[in-house]
Short mmCIF file of C-alpha atoms and ligand atoms in Angstrom, two decimals:
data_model
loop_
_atom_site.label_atom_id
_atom_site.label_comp_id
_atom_site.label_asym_id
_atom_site.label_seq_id
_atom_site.Cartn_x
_atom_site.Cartn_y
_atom_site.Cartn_z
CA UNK Y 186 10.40 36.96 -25.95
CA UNK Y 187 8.86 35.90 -29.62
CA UNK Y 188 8.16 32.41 -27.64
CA UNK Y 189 6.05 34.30 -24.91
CA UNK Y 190 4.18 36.10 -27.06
CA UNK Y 191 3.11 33.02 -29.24
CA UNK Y 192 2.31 30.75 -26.19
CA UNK Y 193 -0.94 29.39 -25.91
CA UNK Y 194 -2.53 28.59 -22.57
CA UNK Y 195 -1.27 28.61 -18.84
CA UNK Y 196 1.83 27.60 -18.00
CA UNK Y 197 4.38 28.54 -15.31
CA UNK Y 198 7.03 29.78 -17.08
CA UNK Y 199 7.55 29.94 -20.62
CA UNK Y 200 11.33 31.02 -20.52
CA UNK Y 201 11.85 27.23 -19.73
CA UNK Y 202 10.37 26.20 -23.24
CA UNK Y 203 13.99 25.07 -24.86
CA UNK Y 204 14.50 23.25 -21.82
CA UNK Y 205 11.22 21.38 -22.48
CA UNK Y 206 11.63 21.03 -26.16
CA UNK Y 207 15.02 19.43 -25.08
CA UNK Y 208 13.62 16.90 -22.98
CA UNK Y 209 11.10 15.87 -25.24
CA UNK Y 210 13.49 15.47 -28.25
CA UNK Y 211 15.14 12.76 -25.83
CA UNK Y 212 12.44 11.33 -24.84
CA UNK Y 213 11.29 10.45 -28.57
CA UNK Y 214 14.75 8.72 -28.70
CA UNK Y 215 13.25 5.78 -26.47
CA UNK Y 216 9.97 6.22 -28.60
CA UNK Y 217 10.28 4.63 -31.79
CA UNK Y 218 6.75 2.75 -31.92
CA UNK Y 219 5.09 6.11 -31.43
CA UNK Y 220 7.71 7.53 -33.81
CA UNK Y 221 6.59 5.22 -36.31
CA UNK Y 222 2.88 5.40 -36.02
CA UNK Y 223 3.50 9.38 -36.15
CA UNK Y 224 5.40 8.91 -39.18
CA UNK Y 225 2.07 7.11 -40.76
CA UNK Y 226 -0.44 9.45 -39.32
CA UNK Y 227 1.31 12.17 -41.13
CA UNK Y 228 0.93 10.54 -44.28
CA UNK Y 229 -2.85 9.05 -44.04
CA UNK Y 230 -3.94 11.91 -41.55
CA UNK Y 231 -6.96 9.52 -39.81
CA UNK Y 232 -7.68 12.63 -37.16
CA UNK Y 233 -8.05 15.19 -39.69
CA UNK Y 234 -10.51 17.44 -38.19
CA UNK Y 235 -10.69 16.42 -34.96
CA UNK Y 236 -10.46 18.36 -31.78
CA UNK Y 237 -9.23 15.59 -29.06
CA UNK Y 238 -9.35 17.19 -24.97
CA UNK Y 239 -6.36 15.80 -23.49
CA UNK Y 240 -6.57 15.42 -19.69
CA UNK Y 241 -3.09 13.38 -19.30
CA UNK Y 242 0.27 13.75 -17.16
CA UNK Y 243 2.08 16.62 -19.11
CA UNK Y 244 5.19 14.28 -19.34
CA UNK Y 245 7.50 14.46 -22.27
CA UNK Y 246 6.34 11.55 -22.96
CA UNK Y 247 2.58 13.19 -23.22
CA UNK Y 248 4.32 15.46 -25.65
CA UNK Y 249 5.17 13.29 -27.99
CA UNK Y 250 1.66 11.44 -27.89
CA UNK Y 251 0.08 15.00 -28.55
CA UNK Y 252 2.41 15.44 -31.53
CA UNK Y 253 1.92 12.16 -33.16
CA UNK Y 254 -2.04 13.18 -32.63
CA UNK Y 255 -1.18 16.63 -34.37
CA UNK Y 256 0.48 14.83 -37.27
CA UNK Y 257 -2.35 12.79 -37.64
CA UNK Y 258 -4.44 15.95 -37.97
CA UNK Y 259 -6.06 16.36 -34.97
CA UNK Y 260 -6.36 19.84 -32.77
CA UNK Y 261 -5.41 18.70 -29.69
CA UNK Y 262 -5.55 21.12 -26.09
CA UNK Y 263 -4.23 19.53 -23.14
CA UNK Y 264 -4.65 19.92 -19.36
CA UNK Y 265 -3.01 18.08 -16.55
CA UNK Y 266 -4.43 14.93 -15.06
CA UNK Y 267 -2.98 15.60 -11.66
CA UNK Y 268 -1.99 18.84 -9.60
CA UNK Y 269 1.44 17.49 -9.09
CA UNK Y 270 2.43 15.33 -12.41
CA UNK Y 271 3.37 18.24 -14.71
CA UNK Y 272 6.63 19.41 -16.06
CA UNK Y 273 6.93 22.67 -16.16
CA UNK Y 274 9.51 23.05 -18.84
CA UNK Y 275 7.79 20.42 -21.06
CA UNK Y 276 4.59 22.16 -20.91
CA UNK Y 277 5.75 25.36 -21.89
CA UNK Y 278 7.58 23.45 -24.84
CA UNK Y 279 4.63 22.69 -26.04
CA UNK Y 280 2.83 25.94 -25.71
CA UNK Y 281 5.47 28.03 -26.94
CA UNK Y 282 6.95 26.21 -29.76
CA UNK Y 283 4.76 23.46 -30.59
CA UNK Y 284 1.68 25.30 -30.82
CA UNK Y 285 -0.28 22.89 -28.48
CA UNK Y 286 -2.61 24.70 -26.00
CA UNK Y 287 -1.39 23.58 -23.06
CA UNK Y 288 -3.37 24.28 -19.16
CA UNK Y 289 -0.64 22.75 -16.91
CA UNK Y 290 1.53 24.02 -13.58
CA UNK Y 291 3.21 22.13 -11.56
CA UNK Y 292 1.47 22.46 -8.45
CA UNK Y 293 -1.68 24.16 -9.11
CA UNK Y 294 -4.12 24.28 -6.72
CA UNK Y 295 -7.37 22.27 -7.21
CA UNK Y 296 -9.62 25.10 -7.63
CA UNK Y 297 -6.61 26.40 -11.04
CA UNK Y 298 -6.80 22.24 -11.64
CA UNK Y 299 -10.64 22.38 -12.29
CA UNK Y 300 -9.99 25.51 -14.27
CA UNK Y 301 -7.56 23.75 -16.74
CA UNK Y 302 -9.99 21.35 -17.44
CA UNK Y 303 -12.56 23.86 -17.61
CA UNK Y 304 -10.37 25.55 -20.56
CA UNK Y 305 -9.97 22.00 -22.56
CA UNK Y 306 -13.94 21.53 -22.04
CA UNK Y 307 -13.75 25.32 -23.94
CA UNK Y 308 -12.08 23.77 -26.91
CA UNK Y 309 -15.39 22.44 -27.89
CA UNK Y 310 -13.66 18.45 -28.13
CA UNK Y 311 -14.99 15.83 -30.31
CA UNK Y 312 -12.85 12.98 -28.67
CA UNK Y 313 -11.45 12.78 -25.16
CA UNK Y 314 -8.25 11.50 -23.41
CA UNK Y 315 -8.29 10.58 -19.65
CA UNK Y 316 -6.08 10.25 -17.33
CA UNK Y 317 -8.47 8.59 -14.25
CA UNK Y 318 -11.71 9.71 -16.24
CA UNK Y 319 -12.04 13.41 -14.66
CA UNK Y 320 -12.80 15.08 -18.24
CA UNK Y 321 -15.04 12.70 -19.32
CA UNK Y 322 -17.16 13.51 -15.86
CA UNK Y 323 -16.70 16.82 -16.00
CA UNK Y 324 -17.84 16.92 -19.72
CA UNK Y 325 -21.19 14.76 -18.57
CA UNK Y 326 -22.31 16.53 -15.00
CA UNK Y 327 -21.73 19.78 -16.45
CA UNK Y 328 -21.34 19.94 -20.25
CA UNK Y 329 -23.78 18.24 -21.70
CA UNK Y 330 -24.42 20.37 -24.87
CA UNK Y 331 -21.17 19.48 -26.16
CA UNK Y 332 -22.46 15.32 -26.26
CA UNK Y 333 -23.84 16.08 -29.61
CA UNK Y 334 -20.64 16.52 -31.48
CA UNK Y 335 -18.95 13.36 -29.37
CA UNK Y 336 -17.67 10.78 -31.01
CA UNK Y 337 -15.65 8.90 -28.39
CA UNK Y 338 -12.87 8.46 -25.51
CA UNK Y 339 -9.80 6.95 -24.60
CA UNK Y 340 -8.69 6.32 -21.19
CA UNK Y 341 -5.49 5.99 -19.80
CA UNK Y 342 -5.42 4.02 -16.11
CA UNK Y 343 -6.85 1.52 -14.29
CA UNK Y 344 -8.73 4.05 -12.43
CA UNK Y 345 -10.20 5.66 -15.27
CA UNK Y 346 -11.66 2.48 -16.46
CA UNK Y 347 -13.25 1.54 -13.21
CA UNK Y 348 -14.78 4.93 -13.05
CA UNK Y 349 -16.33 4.15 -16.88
CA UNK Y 350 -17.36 0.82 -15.88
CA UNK Y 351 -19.80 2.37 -13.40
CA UNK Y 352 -20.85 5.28 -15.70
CA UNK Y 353 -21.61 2.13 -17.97
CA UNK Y 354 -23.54 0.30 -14.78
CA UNK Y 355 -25.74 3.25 -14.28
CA UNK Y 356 -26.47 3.91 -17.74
CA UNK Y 357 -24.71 7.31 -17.87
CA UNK Y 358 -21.80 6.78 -20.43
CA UNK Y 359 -22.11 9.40 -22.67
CA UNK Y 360 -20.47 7.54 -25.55
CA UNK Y 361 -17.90 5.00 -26.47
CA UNK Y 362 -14.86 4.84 -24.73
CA UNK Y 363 -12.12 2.34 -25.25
CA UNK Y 364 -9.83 1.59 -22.16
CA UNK Y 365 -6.30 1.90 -23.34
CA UNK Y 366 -4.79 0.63 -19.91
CA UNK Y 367 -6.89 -3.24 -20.78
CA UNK Y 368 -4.38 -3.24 -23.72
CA UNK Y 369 -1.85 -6.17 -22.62
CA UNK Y 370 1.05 -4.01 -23.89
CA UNK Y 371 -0.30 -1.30 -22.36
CA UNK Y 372 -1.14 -2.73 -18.66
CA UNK Y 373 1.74 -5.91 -18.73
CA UNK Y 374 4.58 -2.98 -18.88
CA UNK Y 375 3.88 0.14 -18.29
CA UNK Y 376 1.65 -0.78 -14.97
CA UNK Y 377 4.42 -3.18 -13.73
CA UNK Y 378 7.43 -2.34 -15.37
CA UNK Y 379 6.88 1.39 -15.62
CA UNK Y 380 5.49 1.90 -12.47
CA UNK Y 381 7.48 -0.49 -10.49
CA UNK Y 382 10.83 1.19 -11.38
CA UNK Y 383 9.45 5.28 -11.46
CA UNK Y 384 7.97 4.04 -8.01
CA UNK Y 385 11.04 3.53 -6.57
CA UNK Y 386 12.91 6.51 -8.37
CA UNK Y 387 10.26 8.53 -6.83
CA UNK Y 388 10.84 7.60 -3.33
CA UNK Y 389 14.10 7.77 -3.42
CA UNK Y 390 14.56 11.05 -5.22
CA UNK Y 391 12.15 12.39 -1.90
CA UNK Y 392 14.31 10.56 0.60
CA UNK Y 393 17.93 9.50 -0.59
CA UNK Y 394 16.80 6.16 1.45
CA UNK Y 395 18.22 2.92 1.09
CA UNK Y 396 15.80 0.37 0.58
CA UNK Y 397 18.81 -2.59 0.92
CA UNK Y 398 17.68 -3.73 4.42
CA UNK Y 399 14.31 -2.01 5.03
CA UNK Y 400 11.23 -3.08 5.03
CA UNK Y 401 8.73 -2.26 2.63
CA UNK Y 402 5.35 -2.79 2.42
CA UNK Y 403 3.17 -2.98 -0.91
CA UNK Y 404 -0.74 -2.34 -0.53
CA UNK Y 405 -2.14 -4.31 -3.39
CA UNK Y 406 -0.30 -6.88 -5.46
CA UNK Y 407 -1.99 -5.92 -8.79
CA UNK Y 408 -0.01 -5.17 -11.98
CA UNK Y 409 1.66 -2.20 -10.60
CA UNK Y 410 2.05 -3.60 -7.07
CA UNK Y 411 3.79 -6.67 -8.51
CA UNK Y 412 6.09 -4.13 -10.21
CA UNK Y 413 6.75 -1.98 -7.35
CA UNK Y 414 7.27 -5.80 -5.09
CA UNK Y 415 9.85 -7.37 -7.38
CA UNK Y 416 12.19 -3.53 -7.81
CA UNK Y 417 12.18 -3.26 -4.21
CA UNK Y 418 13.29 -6.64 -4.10
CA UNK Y 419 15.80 -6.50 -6.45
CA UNK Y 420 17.35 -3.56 -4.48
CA UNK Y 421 17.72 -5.40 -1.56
CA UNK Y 422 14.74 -4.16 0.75
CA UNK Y 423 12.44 -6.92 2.66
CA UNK Y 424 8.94 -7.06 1.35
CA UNK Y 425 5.67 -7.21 2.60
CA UNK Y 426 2.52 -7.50 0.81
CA UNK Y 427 -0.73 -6.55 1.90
CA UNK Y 428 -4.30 -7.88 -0.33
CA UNK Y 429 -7.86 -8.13 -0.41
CA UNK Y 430 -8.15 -10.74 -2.76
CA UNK Y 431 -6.99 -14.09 -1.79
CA UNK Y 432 -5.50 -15.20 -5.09
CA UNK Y 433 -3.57 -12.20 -5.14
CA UNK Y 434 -2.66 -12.88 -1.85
CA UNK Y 435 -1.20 -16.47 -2.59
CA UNK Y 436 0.87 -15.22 -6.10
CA UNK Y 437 2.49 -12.89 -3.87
CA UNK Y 438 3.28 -15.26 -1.14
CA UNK Y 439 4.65 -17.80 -4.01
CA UNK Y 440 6.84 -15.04 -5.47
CA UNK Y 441 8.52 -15.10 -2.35
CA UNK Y 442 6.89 -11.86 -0.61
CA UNK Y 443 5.39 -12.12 2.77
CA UNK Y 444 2.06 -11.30 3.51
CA UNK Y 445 -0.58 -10.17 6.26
CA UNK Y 446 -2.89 -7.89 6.85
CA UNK Y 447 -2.18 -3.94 7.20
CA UNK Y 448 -2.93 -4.03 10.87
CA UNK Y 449 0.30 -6.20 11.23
CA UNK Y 450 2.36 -4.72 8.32
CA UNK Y 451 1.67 -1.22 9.80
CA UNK Y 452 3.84 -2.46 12.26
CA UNK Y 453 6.61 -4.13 10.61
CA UNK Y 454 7.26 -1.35 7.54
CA UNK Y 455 10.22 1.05 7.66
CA UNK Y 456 8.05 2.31 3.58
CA UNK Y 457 4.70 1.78 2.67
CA UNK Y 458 3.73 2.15 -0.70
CA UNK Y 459 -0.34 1.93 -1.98
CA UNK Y 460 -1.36 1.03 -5.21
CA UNK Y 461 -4.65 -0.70 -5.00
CA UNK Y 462 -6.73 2.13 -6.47
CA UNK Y 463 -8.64 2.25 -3.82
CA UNK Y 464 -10.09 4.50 -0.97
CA UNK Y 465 -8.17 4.69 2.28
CA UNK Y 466 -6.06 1.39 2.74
CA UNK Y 467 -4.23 3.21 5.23
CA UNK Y 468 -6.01 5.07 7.74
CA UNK Y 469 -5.69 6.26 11.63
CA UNK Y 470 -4.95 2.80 13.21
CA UNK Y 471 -2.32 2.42 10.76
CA UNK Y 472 -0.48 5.63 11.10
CA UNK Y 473 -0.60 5.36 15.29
CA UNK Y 474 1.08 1.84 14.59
CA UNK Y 475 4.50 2.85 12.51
CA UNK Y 476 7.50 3.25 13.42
CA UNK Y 477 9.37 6.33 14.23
CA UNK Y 478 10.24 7.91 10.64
CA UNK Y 479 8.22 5.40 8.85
CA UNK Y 480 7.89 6.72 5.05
CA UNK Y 481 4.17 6.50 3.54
CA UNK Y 482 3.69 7.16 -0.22
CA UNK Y 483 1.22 6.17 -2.68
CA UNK Y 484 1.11 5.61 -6.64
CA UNK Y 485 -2.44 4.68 -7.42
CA UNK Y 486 -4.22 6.97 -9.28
CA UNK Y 487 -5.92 9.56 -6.69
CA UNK Y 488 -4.25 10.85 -3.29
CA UNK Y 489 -7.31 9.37 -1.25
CA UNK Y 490 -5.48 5.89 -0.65
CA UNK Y 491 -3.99 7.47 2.79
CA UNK Y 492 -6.10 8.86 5.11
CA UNK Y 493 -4.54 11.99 5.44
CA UNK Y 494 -7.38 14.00 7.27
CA UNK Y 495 -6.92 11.47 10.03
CA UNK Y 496 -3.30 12.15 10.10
CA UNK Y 497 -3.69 15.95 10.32
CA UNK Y 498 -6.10 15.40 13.19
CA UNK Y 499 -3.67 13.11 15.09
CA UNK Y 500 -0.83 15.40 14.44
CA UNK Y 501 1.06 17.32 17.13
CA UNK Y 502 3.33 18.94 14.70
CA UNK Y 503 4.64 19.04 11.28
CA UNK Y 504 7.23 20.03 8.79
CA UNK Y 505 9.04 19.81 5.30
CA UNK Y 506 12.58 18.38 6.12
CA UNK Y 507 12.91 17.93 2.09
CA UNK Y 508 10.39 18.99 -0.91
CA UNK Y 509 7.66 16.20 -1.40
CA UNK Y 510 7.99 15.46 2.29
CA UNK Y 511 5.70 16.05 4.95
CA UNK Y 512 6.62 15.10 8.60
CA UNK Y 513 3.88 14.42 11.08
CA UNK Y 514 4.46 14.37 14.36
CA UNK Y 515 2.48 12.58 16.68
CA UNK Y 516 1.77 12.24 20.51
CA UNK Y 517 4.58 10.36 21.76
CA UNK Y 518 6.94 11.93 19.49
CA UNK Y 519 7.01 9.62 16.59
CA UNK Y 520 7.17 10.83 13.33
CA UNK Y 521 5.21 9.85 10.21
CA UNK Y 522 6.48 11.21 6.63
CA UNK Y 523 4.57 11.20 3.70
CA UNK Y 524 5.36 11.56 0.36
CA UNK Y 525 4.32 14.00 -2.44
CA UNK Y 526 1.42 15.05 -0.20
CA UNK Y 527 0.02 11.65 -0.83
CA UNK Y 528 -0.19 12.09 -4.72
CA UNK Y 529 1.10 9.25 -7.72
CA UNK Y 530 4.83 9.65 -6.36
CA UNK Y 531 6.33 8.42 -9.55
CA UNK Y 532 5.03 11.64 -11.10
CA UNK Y 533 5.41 13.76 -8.29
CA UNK Y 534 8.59 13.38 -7.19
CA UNK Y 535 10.05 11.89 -10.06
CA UNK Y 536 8.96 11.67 -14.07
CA UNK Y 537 6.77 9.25 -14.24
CA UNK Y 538 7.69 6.23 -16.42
CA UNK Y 539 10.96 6.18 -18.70
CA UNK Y 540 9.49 7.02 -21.92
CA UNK Y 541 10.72 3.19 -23.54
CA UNK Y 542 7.63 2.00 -21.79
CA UNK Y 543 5.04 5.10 -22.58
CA UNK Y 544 6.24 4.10 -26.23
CA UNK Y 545 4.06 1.09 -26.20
CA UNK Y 546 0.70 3.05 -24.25
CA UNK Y 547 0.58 6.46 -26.20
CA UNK Y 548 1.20 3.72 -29.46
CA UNK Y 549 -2.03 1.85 -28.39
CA UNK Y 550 -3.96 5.77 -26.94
CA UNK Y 551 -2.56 7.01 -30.99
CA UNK Y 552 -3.89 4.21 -32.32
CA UNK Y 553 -7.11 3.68 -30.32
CA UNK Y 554 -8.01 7.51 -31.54
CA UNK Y 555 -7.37 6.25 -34.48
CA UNK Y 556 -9.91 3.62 -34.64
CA UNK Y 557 -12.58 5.64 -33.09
CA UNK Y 558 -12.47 8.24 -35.73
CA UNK Y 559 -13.08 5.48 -38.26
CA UNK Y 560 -15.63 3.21 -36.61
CA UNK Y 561 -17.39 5.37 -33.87
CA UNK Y 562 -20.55 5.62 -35.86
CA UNK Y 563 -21.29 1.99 -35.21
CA UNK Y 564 -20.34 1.66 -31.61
CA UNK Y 565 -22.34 1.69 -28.49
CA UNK Y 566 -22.23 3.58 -25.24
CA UNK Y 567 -20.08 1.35 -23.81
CA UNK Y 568 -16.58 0.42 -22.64
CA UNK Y 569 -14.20 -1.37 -25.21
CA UNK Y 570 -11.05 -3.04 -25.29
CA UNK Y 571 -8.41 -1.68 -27.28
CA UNK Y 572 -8.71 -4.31 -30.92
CA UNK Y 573 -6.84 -6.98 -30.66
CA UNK Y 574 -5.21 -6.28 -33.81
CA UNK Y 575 -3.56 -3.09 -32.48
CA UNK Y 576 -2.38 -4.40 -29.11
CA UNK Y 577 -0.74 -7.16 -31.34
CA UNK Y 578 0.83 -4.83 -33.54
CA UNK Y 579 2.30 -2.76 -31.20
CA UNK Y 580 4.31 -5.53 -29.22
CA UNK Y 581 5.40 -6.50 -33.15
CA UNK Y 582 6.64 -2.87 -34.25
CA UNK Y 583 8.07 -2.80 -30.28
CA UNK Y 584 9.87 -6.25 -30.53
CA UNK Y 585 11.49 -4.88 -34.32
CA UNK Y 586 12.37 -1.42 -32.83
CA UNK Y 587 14.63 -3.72 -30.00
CA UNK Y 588 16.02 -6.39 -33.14
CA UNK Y 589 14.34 -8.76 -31.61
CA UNK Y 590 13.02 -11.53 -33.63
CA UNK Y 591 10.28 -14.22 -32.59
CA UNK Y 592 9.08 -17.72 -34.17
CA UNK Y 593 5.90 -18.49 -36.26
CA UNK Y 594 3.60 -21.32 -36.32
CA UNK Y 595 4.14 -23.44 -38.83
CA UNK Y 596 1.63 -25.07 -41.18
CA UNK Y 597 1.56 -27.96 -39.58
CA UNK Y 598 1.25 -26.22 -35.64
CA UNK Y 599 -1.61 -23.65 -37.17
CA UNK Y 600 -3.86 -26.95 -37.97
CA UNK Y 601 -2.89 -28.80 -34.67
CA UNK Y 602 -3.99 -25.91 -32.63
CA UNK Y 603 -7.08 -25.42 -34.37
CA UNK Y 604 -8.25 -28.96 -34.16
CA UNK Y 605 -9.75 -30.92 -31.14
CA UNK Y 606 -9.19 -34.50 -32.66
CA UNK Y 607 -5.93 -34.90 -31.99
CA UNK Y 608 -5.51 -36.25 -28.23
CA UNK Y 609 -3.55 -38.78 -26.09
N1 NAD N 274 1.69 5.57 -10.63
C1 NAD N 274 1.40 5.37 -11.91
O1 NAD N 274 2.03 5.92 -12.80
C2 NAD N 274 0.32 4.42 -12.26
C3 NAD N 274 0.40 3.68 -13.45
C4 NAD N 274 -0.62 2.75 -13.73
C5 NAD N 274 -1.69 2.63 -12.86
N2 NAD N 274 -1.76 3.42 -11.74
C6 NAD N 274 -2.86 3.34 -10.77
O2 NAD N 274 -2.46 2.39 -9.76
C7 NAD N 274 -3.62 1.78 -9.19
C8 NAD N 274 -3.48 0.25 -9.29
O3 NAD N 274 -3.46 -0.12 -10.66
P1 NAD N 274 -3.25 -1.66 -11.09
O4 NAD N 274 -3.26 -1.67 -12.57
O5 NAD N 274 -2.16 -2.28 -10.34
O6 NAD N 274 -4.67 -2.27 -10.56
P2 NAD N 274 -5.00 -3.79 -10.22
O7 NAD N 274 -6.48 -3.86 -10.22
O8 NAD N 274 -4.21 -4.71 -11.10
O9 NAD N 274 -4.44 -3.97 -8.72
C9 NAD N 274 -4.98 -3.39 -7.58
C10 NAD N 274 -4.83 -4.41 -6.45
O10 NAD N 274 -5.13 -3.79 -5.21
C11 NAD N 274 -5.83 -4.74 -4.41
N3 NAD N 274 -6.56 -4.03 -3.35
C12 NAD N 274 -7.73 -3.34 -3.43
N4 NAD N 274 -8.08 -2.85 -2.22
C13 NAD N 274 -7.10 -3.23 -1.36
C14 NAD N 274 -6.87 -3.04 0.03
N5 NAD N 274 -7.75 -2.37 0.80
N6 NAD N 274 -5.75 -3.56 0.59
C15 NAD N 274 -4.88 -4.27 -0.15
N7 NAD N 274 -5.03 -4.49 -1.47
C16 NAD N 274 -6.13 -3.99 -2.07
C17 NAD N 274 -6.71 -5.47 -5.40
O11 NAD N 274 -7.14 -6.73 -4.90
C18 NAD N 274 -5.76 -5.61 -6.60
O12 NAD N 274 -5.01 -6.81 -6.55
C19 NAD N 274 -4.79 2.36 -9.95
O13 NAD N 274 -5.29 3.49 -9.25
C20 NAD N 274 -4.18 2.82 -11.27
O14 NAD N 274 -4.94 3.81 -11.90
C21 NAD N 274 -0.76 4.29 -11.41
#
């Protein structure tokens, strides 16, 4: 009862808090990089004073990035970056015994999504963190007294960073924002190797089906497609790839992946998974292709990859033969499932990446905070890469955490590779 009454924000059930606080203790296990950098923040405190709006999937792994922020001295609230990617007991972990205002159900509608952000807008921020770059929107179409006291942004996914990009092209950036996700030990593993494998958990925690044997198709062979490609692969299934981009095309083809178009693929799939970020790569034609009890699921950023207006429209029928499925039936009787109505199905239906590989992005998001709290006074309106310096330093303190040791140039190599007069 003393938890309830101390909990701070909206979450769905605040009896689950131990639960949460649980889950997040062994989640930290697999986090030492963060652990570490927490560790230093707490001594050097380089947020102090800082109110940070979080808009991020309220993971356990989230949690432990918003503590590491706290230690640093930072006031952080947090909202979710997705209707469906909260946990429930995590979240009211954090608003119950961590003290972390916390706007996140499981669930929530959009209207209660818009709300949640709404209530981290209310905490006045200095600094934001994005998820796919809804805060940071939301903060500029409708906020725009609070740019004053703005020093800066990070931003989480691919998405995000496109969205900035074009903020950027238009002249509308409201101030600097450094993409976390261009950080190679950001993008490298938790885009391939993180999403590749909580892909797959997803789907099969929805369907129990075995992917030895099927066919699976993977719109868009970018970092996370590749990831999602080579699991399914190493589970046995057959895989199809499906690109825009012909160089794309031809690394997946020489990794051993067949590829055509979607119009062919539609065809051939027994799963379909998207992950190109962008708008409807699967639409009517596609659906009225498939095969009976095809499974369609998507893990780029925002649900609008499938075309799911045109599949209500075509639909005859429809039911929930499992949670996070929806079957569609058409017509002629065939049936079309999709997964976690549409939305990132790592997160949905699973939890989102094990937290060994959020160690290394909430390391480089810590750090990035970090460094605009100490330099944002003489950067631009623009979009940066996370330093150099920190992307480095977090595969080091990663590589020491896992006792693995690596070689340095030697005196001799350091001039050689500086020098162009040495040749043939
Ligand atoms: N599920 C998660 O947890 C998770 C994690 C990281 C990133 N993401 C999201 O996943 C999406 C992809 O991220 P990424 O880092 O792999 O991006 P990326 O840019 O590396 O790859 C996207 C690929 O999709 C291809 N593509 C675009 N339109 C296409 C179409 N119509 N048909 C086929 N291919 C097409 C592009 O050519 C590109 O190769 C983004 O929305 C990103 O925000 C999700």
């Amino acid at each position: 009862m003393a938890v309830v009454e101390k909990l701070r924000g909206d979450v769905k059930d605040a009896s689950l808090a131990e639960q949460g606080r649980a889950r997040i203790e062994w989640a930290s296990t697999f986090m030492p990089v963060l652990g570490q950098i927490r560790d230093r923040f707490a001594h050097t405190k380089p947020l102090a004073g800082v109110r940070i709006g979080a808009c991020l999937h309220v993971t356990t792994e989230t949690a432990n990035l918003v503590l590491a922020l706290k230690a640093g001295g930072a006031e952080v609230t947090l909202c979710a970056s997705n209707p469906l990617s909260t946990q429930d007991d995590n979240a009211a972990a954090l608003a119950a015994i961590y003290d972390i205002p916390t706007f996140a159900i499981k669930g929530e509608d959009e209207k209660t999504y818009y709300k949640h952000i709404e209530a981290v807008v209310a905490s006045k921020p200095h600094m934001t963190m994005d998820d796919g770059c809804d805060l940071v929107t939301t903060i500029y179409t409708k906020h725009n007294h609070l740019l004053k006291d703005m020093i800066g942004g990070c931003e989480e996914t691919t998405t995000g960073v496109i969205r900035l990009k074009a903020m950027q092209k238009d002249g509308v950036l409201p101030y600097p924002v450094i993409a976390v996700n261009n950080a190679l030990t950001k993008h490298m593993f938790d885009n391939r190797y993180g999403t590749g494998q909580s892909t797959i958990d997803g789907i099969i925690r929805a369907t129990n089906v075995l992917l030895a044997g099927h066919t699976l198709v993977v719109v868009g062979y970018g970092w996370c497609g590749r990831g999602v490609a080579s699991r399914a692969k190493g589970l046995g299934a057959h895989v199809i790839v499906t690109e825009i981009d012909p160089r794309k095309a031809l690394e997946a083809l020489m990794d051993g992946f067949q590829v055509m178009p979607m119009e062919q693929a539609a065809k051939a799939g027994d799963i379909f998974v998207t992950v190109t970020g962008n708008y409807h790569v699967i639409r009517e034609e596609h659906f009225k292709a498939m095969k009976d009890g095809a499974i369609v699921c998507n893990s780029g950023h925002f649900n609008d990859e499938l075309d799911l207006d045109a599949l209500e429209k075509i639909k005859v029928g429809k039911d929930q033969p499992r949670p996070f499925i929806d079957r569609y039936e058409l017509k002629d009787g065939r049936k079309v499932c999709i997964l976690g109505q549409g939305r990132l199905i790592n997160l949905a239906a699973a939890e989102g990446h094990p937290a060994a590989v959020m160690d290394m992005s909430f390391a480089n998001q810590a750090m990035a905070a970090a460094h605009l709290a100490q330099h944002h006074q003489s950067m631009e309106k623009k979009v940066y890469d996370v330093p150099d310096h920190i992307d480095e330093e977090v595969a080091k303190l990663k590589l020491a955490s896992m006792h693995v040791n690596i070689d340095t140039l030697t005196p001799e190599q350091e001039i050689y590779m500086a020098s162009w007069s040495e040749g043939t």
